[in-house]
mmCIF file of C-alpha atoms in Angstrom:
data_model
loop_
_atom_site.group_PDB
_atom_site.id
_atom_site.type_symbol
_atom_site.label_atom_id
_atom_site.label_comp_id
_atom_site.label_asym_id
_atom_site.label_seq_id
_atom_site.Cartn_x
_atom_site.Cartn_y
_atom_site.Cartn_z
ATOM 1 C CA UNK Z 1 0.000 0.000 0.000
ATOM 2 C CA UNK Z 2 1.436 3.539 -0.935
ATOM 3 C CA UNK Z 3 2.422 5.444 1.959
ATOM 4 C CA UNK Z 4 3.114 2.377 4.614
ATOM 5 C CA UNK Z 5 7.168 1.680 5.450
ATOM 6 C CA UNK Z 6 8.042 -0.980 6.511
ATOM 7 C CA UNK Z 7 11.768 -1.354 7.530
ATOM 8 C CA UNK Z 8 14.012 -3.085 5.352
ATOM 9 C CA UNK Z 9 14.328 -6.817 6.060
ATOM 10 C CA UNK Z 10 17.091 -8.016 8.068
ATOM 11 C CA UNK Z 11 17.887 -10.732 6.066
ATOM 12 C CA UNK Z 12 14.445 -13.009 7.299
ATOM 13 C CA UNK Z 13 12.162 -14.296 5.161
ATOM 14 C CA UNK Z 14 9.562 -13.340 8.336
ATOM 15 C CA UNK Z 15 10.509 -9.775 8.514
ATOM 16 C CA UNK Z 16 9.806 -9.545 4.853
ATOM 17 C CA UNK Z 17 6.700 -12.069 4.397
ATOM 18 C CA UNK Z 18 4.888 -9.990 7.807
ATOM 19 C CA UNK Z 19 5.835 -6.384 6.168
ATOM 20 C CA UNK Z 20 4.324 -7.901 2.791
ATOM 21 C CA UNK Z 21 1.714 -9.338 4.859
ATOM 22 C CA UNK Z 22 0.471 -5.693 6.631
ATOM 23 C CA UNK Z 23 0.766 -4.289 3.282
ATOM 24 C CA UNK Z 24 -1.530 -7.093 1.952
ATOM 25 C CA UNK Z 25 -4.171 -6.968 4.359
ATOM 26 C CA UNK Z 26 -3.784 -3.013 5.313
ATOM 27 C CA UNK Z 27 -2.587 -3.260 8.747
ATOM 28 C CA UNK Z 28 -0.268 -0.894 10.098
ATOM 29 C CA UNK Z 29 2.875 -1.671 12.185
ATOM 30 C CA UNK Z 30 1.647 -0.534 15.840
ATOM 31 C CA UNK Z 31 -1.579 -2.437 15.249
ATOM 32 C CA UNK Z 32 0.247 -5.923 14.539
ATOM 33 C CA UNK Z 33 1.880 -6.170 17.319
ATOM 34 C CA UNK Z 34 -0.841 -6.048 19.170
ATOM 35 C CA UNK Z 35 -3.173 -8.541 17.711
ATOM 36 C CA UNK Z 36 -0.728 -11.066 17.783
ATOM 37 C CA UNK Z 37 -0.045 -10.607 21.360
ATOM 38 C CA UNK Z 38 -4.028 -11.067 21.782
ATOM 39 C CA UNK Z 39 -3.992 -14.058 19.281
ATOM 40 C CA UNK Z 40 -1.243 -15.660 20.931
ATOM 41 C CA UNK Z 41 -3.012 -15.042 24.525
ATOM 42 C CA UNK Z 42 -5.990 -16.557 23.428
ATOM 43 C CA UNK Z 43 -5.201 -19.234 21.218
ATOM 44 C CA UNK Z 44 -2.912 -20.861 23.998
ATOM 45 C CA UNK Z 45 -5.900 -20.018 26.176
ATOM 46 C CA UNK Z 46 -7.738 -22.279 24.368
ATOM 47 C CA UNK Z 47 -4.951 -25.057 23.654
ATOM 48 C CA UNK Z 48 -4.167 -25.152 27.498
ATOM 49 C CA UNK Z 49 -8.375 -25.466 28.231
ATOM 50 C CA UNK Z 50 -8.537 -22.249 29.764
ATOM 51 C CA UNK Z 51 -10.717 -20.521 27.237
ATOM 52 C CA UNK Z 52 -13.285 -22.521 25.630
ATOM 53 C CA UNK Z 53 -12.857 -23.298 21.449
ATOM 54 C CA UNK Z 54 -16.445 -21.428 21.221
ATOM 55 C CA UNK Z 55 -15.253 -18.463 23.960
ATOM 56 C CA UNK Z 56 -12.184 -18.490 21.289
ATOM 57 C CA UNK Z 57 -14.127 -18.328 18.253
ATOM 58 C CA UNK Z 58 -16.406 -15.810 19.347
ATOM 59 C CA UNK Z 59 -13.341 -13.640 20.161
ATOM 60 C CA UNK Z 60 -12.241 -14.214 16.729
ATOM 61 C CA UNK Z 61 -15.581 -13.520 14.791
ATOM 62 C CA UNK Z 62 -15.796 -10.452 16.220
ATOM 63 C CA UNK Z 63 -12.469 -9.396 14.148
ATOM 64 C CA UNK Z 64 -12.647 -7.202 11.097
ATOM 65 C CA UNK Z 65 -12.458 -9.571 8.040
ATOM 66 C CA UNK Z 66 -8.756 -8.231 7.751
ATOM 67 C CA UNK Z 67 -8.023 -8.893 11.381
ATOM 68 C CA UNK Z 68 -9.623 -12.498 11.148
ATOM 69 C CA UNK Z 69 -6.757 -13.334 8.111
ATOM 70 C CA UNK Z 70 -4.133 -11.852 10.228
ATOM 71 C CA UNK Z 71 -4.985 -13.934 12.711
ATOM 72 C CA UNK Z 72 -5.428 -16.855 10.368
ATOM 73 C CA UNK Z 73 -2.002 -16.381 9.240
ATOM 74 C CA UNK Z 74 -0.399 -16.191 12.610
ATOM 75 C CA UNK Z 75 -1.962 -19.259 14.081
ATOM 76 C CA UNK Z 76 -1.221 -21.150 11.092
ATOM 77 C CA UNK Z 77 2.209 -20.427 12.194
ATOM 78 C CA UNK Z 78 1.895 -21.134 15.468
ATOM 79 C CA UNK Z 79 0.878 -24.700 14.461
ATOM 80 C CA UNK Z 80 4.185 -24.692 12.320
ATOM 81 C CA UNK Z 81 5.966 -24.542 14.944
ATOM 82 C CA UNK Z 82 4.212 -27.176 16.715
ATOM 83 C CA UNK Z 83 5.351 -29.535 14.418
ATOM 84 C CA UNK Z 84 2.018 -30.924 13.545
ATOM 85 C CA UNK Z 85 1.485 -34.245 11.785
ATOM 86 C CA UNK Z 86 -1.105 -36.134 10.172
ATOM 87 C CA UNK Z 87 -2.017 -37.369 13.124
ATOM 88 C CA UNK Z 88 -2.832 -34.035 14.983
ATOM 89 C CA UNK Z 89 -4.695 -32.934 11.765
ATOM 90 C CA UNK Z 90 -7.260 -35.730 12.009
ATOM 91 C CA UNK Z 91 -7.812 -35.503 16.173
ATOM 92 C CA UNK Z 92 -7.955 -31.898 15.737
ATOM 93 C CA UNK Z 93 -10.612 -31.630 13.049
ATOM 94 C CA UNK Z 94 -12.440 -34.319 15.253
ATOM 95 C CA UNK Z 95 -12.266 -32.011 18.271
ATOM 96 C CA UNK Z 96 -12.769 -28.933 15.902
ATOM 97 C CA UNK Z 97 -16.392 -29.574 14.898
ATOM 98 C CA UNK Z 98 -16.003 -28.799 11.458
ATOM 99 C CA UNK Z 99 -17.161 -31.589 8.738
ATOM 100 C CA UNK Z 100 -13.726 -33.819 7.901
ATOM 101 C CA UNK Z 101 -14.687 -32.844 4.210
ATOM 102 C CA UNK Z 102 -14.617 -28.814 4.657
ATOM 103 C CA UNK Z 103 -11.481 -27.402 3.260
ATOM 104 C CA UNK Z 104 -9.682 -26.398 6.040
ATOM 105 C CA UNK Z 105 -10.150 -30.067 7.420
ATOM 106 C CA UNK Z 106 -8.373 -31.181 4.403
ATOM 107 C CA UNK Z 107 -5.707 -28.826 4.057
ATOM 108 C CA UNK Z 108 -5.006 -29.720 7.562
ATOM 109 C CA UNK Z 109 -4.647 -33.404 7.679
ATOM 110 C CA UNK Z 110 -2.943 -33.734 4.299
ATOM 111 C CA UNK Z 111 0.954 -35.102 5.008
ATOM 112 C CA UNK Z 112 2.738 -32.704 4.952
ATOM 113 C CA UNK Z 113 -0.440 -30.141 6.078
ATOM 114 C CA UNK Z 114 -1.467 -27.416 3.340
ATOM 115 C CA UNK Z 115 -1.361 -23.709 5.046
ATOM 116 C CA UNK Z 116 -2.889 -20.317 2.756
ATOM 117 C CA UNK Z 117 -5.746 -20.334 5.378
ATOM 118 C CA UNK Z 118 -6.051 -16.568 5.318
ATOM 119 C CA UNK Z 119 -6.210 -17.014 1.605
ATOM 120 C CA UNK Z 120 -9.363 -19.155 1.690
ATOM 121 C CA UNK Z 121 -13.101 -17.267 0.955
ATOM 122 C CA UNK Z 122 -14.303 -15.094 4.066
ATOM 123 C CA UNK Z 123 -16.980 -17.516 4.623
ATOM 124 C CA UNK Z 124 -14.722 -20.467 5.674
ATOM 125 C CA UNK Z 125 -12.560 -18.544 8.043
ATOM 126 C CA UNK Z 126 -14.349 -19.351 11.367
ATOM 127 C CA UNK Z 127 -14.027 -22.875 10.464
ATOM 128 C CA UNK Z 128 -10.291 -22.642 9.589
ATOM 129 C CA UNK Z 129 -9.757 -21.151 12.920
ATOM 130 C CA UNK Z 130 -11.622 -23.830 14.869
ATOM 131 C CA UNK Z 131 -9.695 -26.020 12.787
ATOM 132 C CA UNK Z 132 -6.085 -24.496 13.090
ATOM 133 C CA UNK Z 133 -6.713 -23.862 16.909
ATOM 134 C CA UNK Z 134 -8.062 -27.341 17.527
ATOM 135 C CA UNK Z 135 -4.635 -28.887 15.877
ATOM 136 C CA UNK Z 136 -2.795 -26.656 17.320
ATOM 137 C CA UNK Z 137 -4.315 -27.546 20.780
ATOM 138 C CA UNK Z 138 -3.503 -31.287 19.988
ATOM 139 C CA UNK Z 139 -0.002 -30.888 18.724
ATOM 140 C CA UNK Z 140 1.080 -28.182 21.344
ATOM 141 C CA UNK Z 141 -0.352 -30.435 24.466
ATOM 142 C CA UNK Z 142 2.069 -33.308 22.594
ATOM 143 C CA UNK Z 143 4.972 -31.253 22.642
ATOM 144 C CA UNK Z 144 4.309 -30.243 26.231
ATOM 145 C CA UNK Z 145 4.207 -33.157 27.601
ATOM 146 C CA UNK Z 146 7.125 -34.153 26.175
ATOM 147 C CA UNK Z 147 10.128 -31.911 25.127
ATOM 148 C CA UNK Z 148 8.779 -29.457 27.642
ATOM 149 C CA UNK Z 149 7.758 -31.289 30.730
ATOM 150 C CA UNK Z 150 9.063 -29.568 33.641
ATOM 151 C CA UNK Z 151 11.518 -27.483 32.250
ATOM 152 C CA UNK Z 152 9.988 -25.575 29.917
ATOM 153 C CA UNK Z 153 10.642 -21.838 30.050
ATOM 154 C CA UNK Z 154 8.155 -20.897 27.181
ATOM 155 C CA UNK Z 155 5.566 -17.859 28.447
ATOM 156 C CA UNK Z 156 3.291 -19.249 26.569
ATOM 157 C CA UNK Z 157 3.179 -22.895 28.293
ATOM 158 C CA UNK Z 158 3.256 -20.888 31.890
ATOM 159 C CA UNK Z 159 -0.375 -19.148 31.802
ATOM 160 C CA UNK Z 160 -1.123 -17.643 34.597
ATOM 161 C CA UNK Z 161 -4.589 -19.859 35.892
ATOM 162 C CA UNK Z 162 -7.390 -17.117 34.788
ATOM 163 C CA UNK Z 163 -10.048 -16.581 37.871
ATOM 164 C CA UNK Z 164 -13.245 -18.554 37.941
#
């Protein structure tokens, strides 16, 4: 978009794919931030059952439509890094309650998993984040309880317990 800078890329692909990304979707830099610090709250609420996936998803349909890919994007990151497999695809579309046939259900549990959620129509986004989040929640709980059990020093696995 004319009249947005963003800062010359360090050398990571990231730096340059999230500046291409705010240009693509119209977000500025000191709105970014933000959001994903309020994605990545609640969609770890959610994978560590402290948020419901319906408390999640009405957080997320309340987005602009330009929010909701941003957030798209970032979560399908966040699963990514999780290392998903097949596996987690197929539990997490079970726990998702979107139809196995929908397209984010597919693109999920193909091997290896298909991402370009934030590219799919506006009416399929809620389900691709019920989807994403759900395998997410599956493969994140995995690597918990494995290459982080008791000495993990990610934030993100250390909620604080929210009040009842």
């Amino acid at each position: 978009m004319k009249g947005r800078y963003c800062p010359p890329a360090s050398g990571s692909f990231s730096s340059e794919a999230l500046c291409n990304d705010r240009k693509m979707l119209g977000t500025s830099s000191e709105d970014g931030p933000a959001l994903r610090r309020e994605a990545e709250r609640v969609v770890n609420e959610v994978a560590q059952e402290r948020r419901t996936l319906d408390e999640g998803t009405s957080w997320f349909s309340a987005l602009p439509a330009v929010g909701r890919q941003a957030v798209l994007h970032e979560v399908a990151g966040y699963a990514m890094q999780a290392h998903i497999t097949a596996a987690d695809g197929r539990e997490g579309v079970a726990r998702s309650g979107v139809k196995p046939t929908a397209n984010p259900s597919v693109m999920i549990s193909m091997d290896p998993p298909r991402y370009g959620f934030a590219a799919l129509p506006a009416d399929e986004h809620v389900q691709a984040f019920r989807v994403l989040v759900s395998v997410f929640s599956v493969a994140d709980t995995r690597r918990r309880q494995t290459y982080c059990k008791g000495t993990c020093g990610h934030a993100w696995h250390n909620l604080p317990r929210l009040a009842d």
